[in-house]
Amino acid sequence: MLVMQQDGDSDRINIAIDGPAGAGKSTVARKVAEQLDYIYIDTGAMYRAVTLSAQRAAIVPQDSEKLSALAKTLDIKLAPSESGQAVFLNGENVTNLIRSREVTLAVSHIAANETVRELLGKLQRQLAERKGVVMDGRDIGSHVLPNAELKIFLTASVQERALRRYKEVSETQSISLEQLEQEIAERDRLDEQRELSPLICAKDAIVLDSTSMSIDEVAAAIVKLSRTKLAEAK
Ligand code: DC
């Protein structure tokens, strides 16, 4: 697995952004990376790509042996694109396919597999080795990059997160706000309760509640914090 990466630079830090589904992590992380000229890495997209591949191979999450064997064969690449980040699975552009409802409903189950987590966690650590990375996920500050100089735990009420998702998908999918809220709450539950590196707020993370903040306000707050952390790290 590979991600295209820029040259290392000692004037950079790593930024981990964790939090529950729909808190705005990826949009915020992308903006922060743009403003700092850092690399944005969407770790959820990696778990989604593994999920798509498992579904195509008709492997269920409970079949952990088959799932582990499949994960070891996958070639997942992330590359910067105009709309953010493109995802390639064995050379195929799956950027849109990994956002399907089918993948979204299964991904938390696939993400509980030990081998999948080990493989993706190792890759994520390699990508952050040269610093200058904004990585979003569930376990980045707590598990993948425990030494990240800046850790953010981005949250928002479940109602607000469902409403945001509803506005995004209501034109293309027929799903009610109530159903979305239930599905998001269920994904939170699975991500928080899984045995391996569950969604938790790292003890040294800064909690930002985006319920009544705009994306730009959240991004600006993180950029400001990053400048302080960079000065401290020097
Ligand atoms: O951020 P997202 O909704 O695209 O993430 C999809 C799923 O992947 C999420 O429900 C849990 C899992 N995930 C994870 O377990 N660990 C991560 N670092 C990122 C995502």
mmCIF file of C-alpha atoms and ligand atoms in Angstrom:
data_model
loop_
_atom_site.group_PDB
_atom_site.id
_atom_site.type_symbol
_atom_site.label_atom_id
_atom_site.label_comp_id
_atom_site.label_asym_id
_atom_site.label_seq_id
_atom_site.Cartn_x
_atom_site.Cartn_y
_atom_site.Cartn_z
ATOM 1 C CA MET A 1 0.000 0.000 0.000
ATOM 2 C CA LEU A 2 1.327 3.444 -0.853
ATOM 3 C CA VAL A 3 0.426 7.081 -0.622
ATOM 4 C CA MET A 4 2.075 9.757 -2.747
ATOM 5 C CA GLN A 5 3.960 12.009 -0.378
ATOM 6 C CA GLN A 6 5.880 15.236 -0.442
ATOM 7 C CA ASP A 7 9.476 15.653 0.763
ATOM 8 C CA GLY A 8 10.120 15.691 4.522
ATOM 9 C CA ASP A 9 10.595 18.997 6.310
ATOM 10 C CA SER A 10 11.762 19.565 9.860
ATOM 11 C CA ASP A 11 9.520 22.654 10.122
ATOM 12 C CA ARG A 12 6.437 20.520 10.275
ATOM 13 C CA ILE A 13 4.409 18.722 12.874
ATOM 14 C CA ASN A 14 1.863 15.929 12.672
ATOM 15 C CA ILE A 15 -1.772 16.674 13.385
ATOM 16 C CA ALA A 16 -4.206 13.936 14.425
ATOM 17 C CA ILE A 17 -7.931 14.632 14.112
ATOM 18 C CA ASP A 18 -10.182 11.999 15.640
ATOM 19 C CA GLY A 19 -13.844 11.913 16.456
ATOM 20 C CA PRO A 20 -17.175 10.263 15.703
ATOM 21 C CA ALA A 21 -18.775 9.896 12.265
ATOM 22 C CA GLY A 22 -20.052 13.088 10.687
ATOM 23 C CA ALA A 23 -18.262 15.538 13.010
ATOM 24 C CA GLY A 24 -16.696 17.232 9.970
ATOM 25 C CA LYS A 25 -13.234 15.699 10.397
ATOM 26 C CA SER A 26 -12.435 15.140 6.732
ATOM 27 C CA THR A 27 -13.588 18.558 5.513
ATOM 28 C CA VAL A 28 -11.759 20.278 8.352
ATOM 29 C CA ALA A 29 -8.624 18.139 7.943
ATOM 30 C CA ARG A 30 -8.515 18.879 4.209
ATOM 31 C CA LYS A 31 -8.795 22.627 4.828
ATOM 32 C CA VAL A 32 -6.137 22.595 7.528
ATOM 33 C CA ALA A 33 -3.782 20.631 5.245
ATOM 34 C CA GLU A 34 -4.402 23.090 2.408
ATOM 35 C CA GLN A 35 -3.709 26.093 4.620
ATOM 36 C CA LEU A 36 -0.506 24.618 6.065
ATOM 37 C CA ASP A 37 0.566 22.967 2.792
ATOM 38 C CA TYR A 38 0.529 19.603 4.563
ATOM 39 C CA ILE A 39 -0.543 16.191 3.289
ATOM 40 C CA TYR A 40 -4.102 15.168 4.169
ATOM 41 C CA ILE A 41 -4.629 11.488 4.941
ATOM 42 C CA ASP A 42 -8.143 10.154 5.313
ATOM 43 C CA THR A 43 -7.687 6.869 7.188
ATOM 44 C CA GLY A 44 -11.422 6.090 7.038
ATOM 45 C CA ALA A 45 -11.044 5.904 3.239
ATOM 46 C CA MET A 46 -8.503 3.103 3.705
ATOM 47 C CA TYR A 47 -10.945 1.087 5.843
ATOM 48 C CA ARG A 48 -13.642 1.796 3.268
ATOM 49 C CA ALA A 49 -11.438 0.508 0.418
ATOM 50 C CA VAL A 50 -10.818 -2.745 2.308
ATOM 51 C CA THR A 51 -14.586 -3.008 2.908
ATOM 52 C CA LEU A 52 -15.397 -2.544 -0.789
ATOM 53 C CA SER A 53 -12.866 -5.186 -1.703
ATOM 54 C CA ALA A 54 -14.293 -7.633 0.868
ATOM 55 C CA GLN A 55 -17.821 -7.061 -0.419
ATOM 56 C CA ARG A 56 -16.733 -7.705 -3.983
ATOM 57 C CA ALA A 57 -15.101 -10.950 -2.873
ATOM 58 C CA ALA A 58 -18.251 -11.852 -0.876
ATOM 59 C CA ILE A 59 -16.218 -12.032 2.350
ATOM 60 C CA VAL A 60 -18.233 -11.254 5.473
ATOM 61 C CA PRO A 61 -16.585 -9.411 8.402
ATOM 62 C CA GLN A 62 -17.021 -12.481 10.636
ATOM 63 C CA ASP A 63 -14.758 -14.541 8.351
ATOM 64 C CA SER A 64 -11.642 -13.057 9.837
ATOM 65 C CA GLU A 65 -9.206 -15.503 8.217
ATOM 66 C CA LYS A 66 -10.378 -14.762 4.697
ATOM 67 C CA LEU A 67 -10.594 -11.057 5.437
ATOM 68 C CA SER A 68 -7.036 -11.005 6.821
ATOM 69 C CA ALA A 69 -5.730 -12.899 3.797
ATOM 70 C CA LEU A 70 -7.500 -10.515 1.418
ATOM 71 C CA ALA A 71 -6.228 -7.403 3.227
ATOM 72 C CA LYS A 72 -2.627 -8.588 2.809
ATOM 73 C CA THR A 73 -3.016 -8.672 -0.970
ATOM 74 C CA LEU A 74 -4.527 -5.225 -1.434
ATOM 75 C CA ASP A 75 -2.816 -2.306 -3.088
ATOM 76 C CA ILE A 76 -4.433 0.882 -1.773
ATOM 77 C CA LYS A 77 -3.152 4.247 -2.915
ATOM 78 C CA LEU A 78 -4.258 7.717 -1.867
ATOM 79 C CA ALA A 79 -3.440 10.637 -4.127
ATOM 80 C CA PRO A 80 -4.249 14.342 -3.881
ATOM 81 C CA SER A 81 -7.019 15.337 -6.306
ATOM 82 C CA GLU A 82 -8.987 18.483 -7.099
ATOM 83 C CA SER A 83 -11.880 17.350 -4.932
ATOM 84 C CA GLY A 84 -9.620 16.360 -2.033
ATOM 85 C CA GLN A 85 -8.202 12.895 -2.085
ATOM 86 C CA ALA A 86 -8.593 10.137 -4.685
ATOM 87 C CA VAL A 87 -8.521 6.514 -3.566
ATOM 88 C CA PHE A 88 -7.217 3.704 -5.769
ATOM 89 C CA LEU A 89 -7.828 0.038 -5.062
ATOM 90 C CA ASN A 90 -5.558 -2.238 -7.101
ATOM 91 C CA GLY A 91 -5.226 0.554 -9.637
ATOM 92 C CA GLU A 92 -8.970 1.305 -9.917
ATOM 93 C CA ASN A 93 -10.269 4.708 -8.873
ATOM 94 C CA VAL A 94 -12.830 3.856 -6.150
ATOM 95 C CA THR A 95 -13.147 7.355 -4.657
ATOM 96 C CA ASN A 96 -16.918 7.475 -5.170
ATOM 97 C CA LEU A 97 -17.658 3.768 -4.744
ATOM 98 C CA ILE A 98 -16.287 3.705 -1.186
ATOM 99 C CA ARG A 99 -18.886 6.322 -0.146
ATOM 100 C CA SER A 100 -21.854 4.047 -0.956
ATOM 101 C CA ARG A 101 -24.401 3.264 1.728
ATOM 102 C CA GLU A 102 -23.523 -0.425 1.485
ATOM 103 C CA VAL A 103 -19.878 0.284 2.325
ATOM 104 C CA THR A 104 -20.822 2.795 5.043
ATOM 105 C CA LEU A 105 -23.046 0.248 6.807
ATOM 106 C CA ALA A 106 -20.342 -2.470 6.797
ATOM 107 C CA VAL A 107 -17.122 -0.529 7.370
ATOM 108 C CA SER A 108 -17.154 -0.484 11.194
ATOM 109 C CA HIS A 109 -17.413 -4.285 11.207
ATOM 110 C CA ILE A 110 -14.499 -4.676 8.786
ATOM 111 C CA ALA A 111 -12.481 -2.109 10.786
ATOM 112 C CA ALA A 112 -12.689 -4.380 13.849
ATOM 113 C CA ASN A 113 -10.460 -7.010 12.170
ATOM 114 C CA GLU A 114 -7.039 -7.255 13.806
ATOM 115 C CA THR A 115 -4.985 -7.813 10.636
ATOM 116 C CA VAL A 116 -6.778 -5.018 8.798
ATOM 117 C CA ARG A 117 -6.014 -2.626 11.669
ATOM 118 C CA GLU A 118 -2.399 -3.744 11.921
ATOM 119 C CA LEU A 119 -1.763 -3.346 8.197
ATOM 120 C CA LEU A 120 -3.447 0.025 7.899
ATOM 121 C CA GLY A 121 -1.957 1.327 11.154
ATOM 122 C CA LYS A 122 1.543 0.414 9.955
ATOM 123 C CA LEU A 123 0.987 2.178 6.660
ATOM 124 C CA GLN A 124 -0.387 5.252 8.431
ATOM 125 C CA ARG A 125 2.684 5.440 10.675
ATOM 126 C CA GLN A 126 4.998 5.211 7.679
ATOM 127 C CA LEU A 127 3.162 8.042 5.977
ATOM 128 C CA ALA A 128 3.608 10.281 9.004
ATOM 129 C CA GLU A 129 7.309 9.562 9.471
ATOM 130 C CA ARG A 130 8.439 12.681 7.664
ATOM 131 C CA LYS A 131 5.915 14.958 9.421
ATOM 132 C CA GLY A 132 3.636 17.470 7.752
ATOM 133 C CA VAL A 133 0.601 15.222 7.853
ATOM 134 C CA VAL A 134 -2.991 15.937 8.866
ATOM 135 C CA MET A 135 -4.507 12.538 9.520
ATOM 136 C CA ASP A 136 -8.128 11.979 10.386
ATOM 137 C CA GLY A 137 -9.683 8.861 11.856
ATOM 138 C CA ARG A 138 -10.790 7.284 15.116
ATOM 139 C CA ASP A 139 -7.565 6.101 16.757
ATOM 140 C CA ILE A 140 -4.889 8.383 15.309
ATOM 141 C CA GLY A 141 -4.041 10.380 18.457
ATOM 142 C CA SER A 142 -4.665 7.467 20.816
ATOM 143 C CA HIS A 143 -2.984 4.629 18.937
ATOM 144 C CA VAL A 144 -1.500 5.275 15.478
ATOM 145 C CA LEU A 145 0.426 8.491 16.193
ATOM 146 C CA PRO A 146 0.613 8.767 19.990
ATOM 147 C CA ASN A 147 3.454 11.291 19.563
ATOM 148 C CA ALA A 148 1.590 13.598 17.179
ATOM 149 C CA GLU A 149 2.400 17.154 18.256
ATOM 150 C CA LEU A 150 -1.226 18.258 17.938
ATOM 151 C CA LYS A 151 -4.206 16.043 18.687
ATOM 152 C CA ILE A 152 -7.747 17.204 18.130
ATOM 153 C CA PHE A 153 -10.885 15.362 19.169
ATOM 154 C CA LEU A 154 -13.598 16.833 16.991
ATOM 155 C CA THR A 155 -17.149 16.174 18.019
ATOM 156 C CA ALA A 156 -20.717 17.459 17.595
ATOM 157 C CA SER A 157 -24.112 16.345 18.821
ATOM 158 C CA VAL A 158 -25.508 13.271 17.063
ATOM 159 C CA GLN A 159 -28.507 15.333 15.878
ATOM 160 C CA GLU A 160 -26.249 17.917 14.268
ATOM 161 C CA ARG A 161 -24.072 15.245 12.668
ATOM 162 C CA ALA A 162 -27.135 13.491 11.228
ATOM 163 C CA LEU A 163 -28.491 16.789 9.909
ATOM 164 C CA ARG A 164 -25.213 17.571 8.144
ATOM 165 C CA ARG A 165 -25.126 14.125 6.560
ATOM 166 C CA TYR A 166 -28.810 14.456 5.580
ATOM 167 C CA LYS A 167 -28.099 17.690 3.711
ATOM 168 C CA GLU A 168 -25.277 15.951 1.847
ATOM 169 C CA VAL A 169 -27.150 12.825 0.805
ATOM 170 C CA SER A 170 -30.852 13.721 0.666
ATOM 171 C CA GLU A 171 -30.726 14.657 -3.030
ATOM 172 C CA THR A 172 -29.274 11.341 -4.109
ATOM 173 C CA GLN A 173 -30.509 8.888 -1.461
ATOM 174 C CA SER A 174 -33.988 8.344 -0.082
ATOM 175 C CA ILE A 175 -33.271 8.144 3.605
ATOM 176 C CA SER A 176 -34.932 9.943 6.500
ATOM 177 C CA LEU A 177 -33.168 12.128 9.026
ATOM 178 C CA GLU A 178 -34.273 9.751 11.814
ATOM 179 C CA GLN A 179 -32.782 6.747 10.046
ATOM 180 C CA LEU A 180 -29.500 8.571 9.447
ATOM 181 C CA GLU A 181 -29.373 9.538 13.106
ATOM 182 C CA GLN A 182 -29.879 5.906 14.119
ATOM 183 C CA GLU A 183 -27.199 4.689 11.712
ATOM 184 C CA ILE A 184 -24.684 7.273 12.918
ATOM 185 C CA ALA A 185 -25.394 6.395 16.559
ATOM 186 C CA GLU A 186 -24.903 2.705 15.730
ATOM 187 C CA ARG A 187 -21.571 3.404 13.991
ATOM 188 C CA ASP A 188 -20.458 5.446 17.036
ATOM 189 C CA ARG A 189 -21.392 2.530 19.276
ATOM 190 C CA LEU A 190 -19.445 -0.011 17.189
ATOM 191 C CA ASP A 191 -16.396 2.275 16.878
ATOM 192 C CA GLU A 192 -16.389 3.096 20.602
ATOM 193 C CA GLN A 193 -16.952 -0.437 21.838
ATOM 194 C CA ARG A 194 -14.642 -2.462 19.617
ATOM 195 C CA GLU A 195 -11.831 -4.235 21.388
ATOM 196 C CA LEU A 196 -8.927 -3.022 19.226
ATOM 197 C CA SER A 197 -8.036 0.679 19.302
ATOM 198 C CA PRO A 198 -11.585 1.942 19.785
ATOM 199 C CA LEU A 199 -12.709 5.518 19.251
ATOM 200 C CA ILE A 200 -11.560 7.362 22.370
ATOM 201 C CA CYS A 201 -10.369 10.850 23.117
ATOM 202 C CA ALA A 202 -6.593 10.689 23.739
ATOM 203 C CA LYS A 203 -5.785 12.173 27.159
ATOM 204 C CA ASP A 204 -3.661 14.933 25.624
ATOM 205 C CA ALA A 205 -6.148 15.769 22.852
ATOM 206 C CA ILE A 206 -7.860 19.148 22.593
ATOM 207 C CA VAL A 207 -11.622 18.694 22.349
ATOM 208 C CA LEU A 208 -13.444 20.882 19.832
ATOM 209 C CA ASP A 209 -17.236 20.723 19.712
ATOM 210 C CA SER A 210 -18.294 21.808 16.236
ATOM 211 C CA THR A 211 -22.062 21.736 16.932
ATOM 212 C CA SER A 212 -22.336 25.491 16.634
ATOM 213 C CA MET A 213 -19.119 26.250 14.764
ATOM 214 C CA SER A 214 -18.668 26.546 11.009
ATOM 215 C CA ILE A 215 -16.110 24.403 9.176
ATOM 216 C CA ASP A 216 -13.992 27.501 8.569
ATOM 217 C CA GLU A 217 -14.039 28.417 12.262
ATOM 218 C CA VAL A 218 -12.931 24.923 13.256
ATOM 219 C CA ALA A 219 -10.180 24.881 10.603
ATOM 220 C CA ALA A 220 -8.937 28.318 11.698
ATOM 221 C CA ALA A 221 -8.814 27.200 15.345
ATOM 222 C CA ILE A 222 -6.738 24.122 14.423
ATOM 223 C CA VAL A 223 -4.352 26.122 12.199
ATOM 224 C CA LYS A 224 -3.813 28.551 15.081
ATOM 225 C CA LEU A 225 -3.158 25.701 17.521
ATOM 226 C CA SER A 226 -0.747 24.133 15.038
ATOM 227 C CA ARG A 227 1.337 27.307 14.921
ATOM 228 C CA THR A 228 1.625 27.286 18.716
ATOM 229 C CA LYS A 229 2.579 23.602 18.731
ATOM 230 C CA LEU A 230 5.133 24.126 15.976
ATOM 231 C CA ALA A 231 6.758 26.952 17.948
ATOM 232 C CA GLU A 232 6.815 24.694 21.046
ATOM 233 C CA ALA A 233 8.320 21.808 19.075
ATOM 234 C CA LYS A 234 11.239 23.929 17.806
HETATM 235 O O1 DC B 1 -14.258 8.451 8.745
HETATM 236 P P1 DC B 1 -15.144 7.447 8.002
HETATM 237 O O2 DC B 1 -16.606 7.552 8.327
HETATM 238 O O3 DC B 1 -14.889 7.415 6.532
HETATM 239 O O4 DC B 1 -14.640 6.053 8.580
HETATM 240 C C1 DC B 1 -15.237 4.855 8.179
HETATM 241 C C2 DC B 1 -15.103 3.806 9.273
HETATM 242 O O5 DC B 1 -13.760 3.371 9.363
HETATM 243 C C3 DC B 1 -15.515 4.230 10.665
HETATM 244 O O6 DC B 1 -16.862 3.880 10.940
HETATM 245 C C4 DC B 1 -14.601 3.465 11.566
HETATM 246 C C5 DC B 1 -13.440 3.080 10.713
HETATM 247 N N1 DC B 1 -12.214 3.784 11.050
HETATM 248 C C6 DC B 1 -11.447 3.267 12.059
HETATM 249 O O7 DC B 1 -11.834 2.274 12.666
HETATM 250 N N2 DC B 1 -10.256 3.814 12.362
HETATM 251 C C7 DC B 1 -9.820 4.893 11.703
HETATM 252 N N3 DC B 1 -8.624 5.425 12.006
HETATM 253 C C8 DC B 1 -10.609 5.474 10.667
HETATM 254 C C9 DC B 1 -11.814 4.896 10.390
#
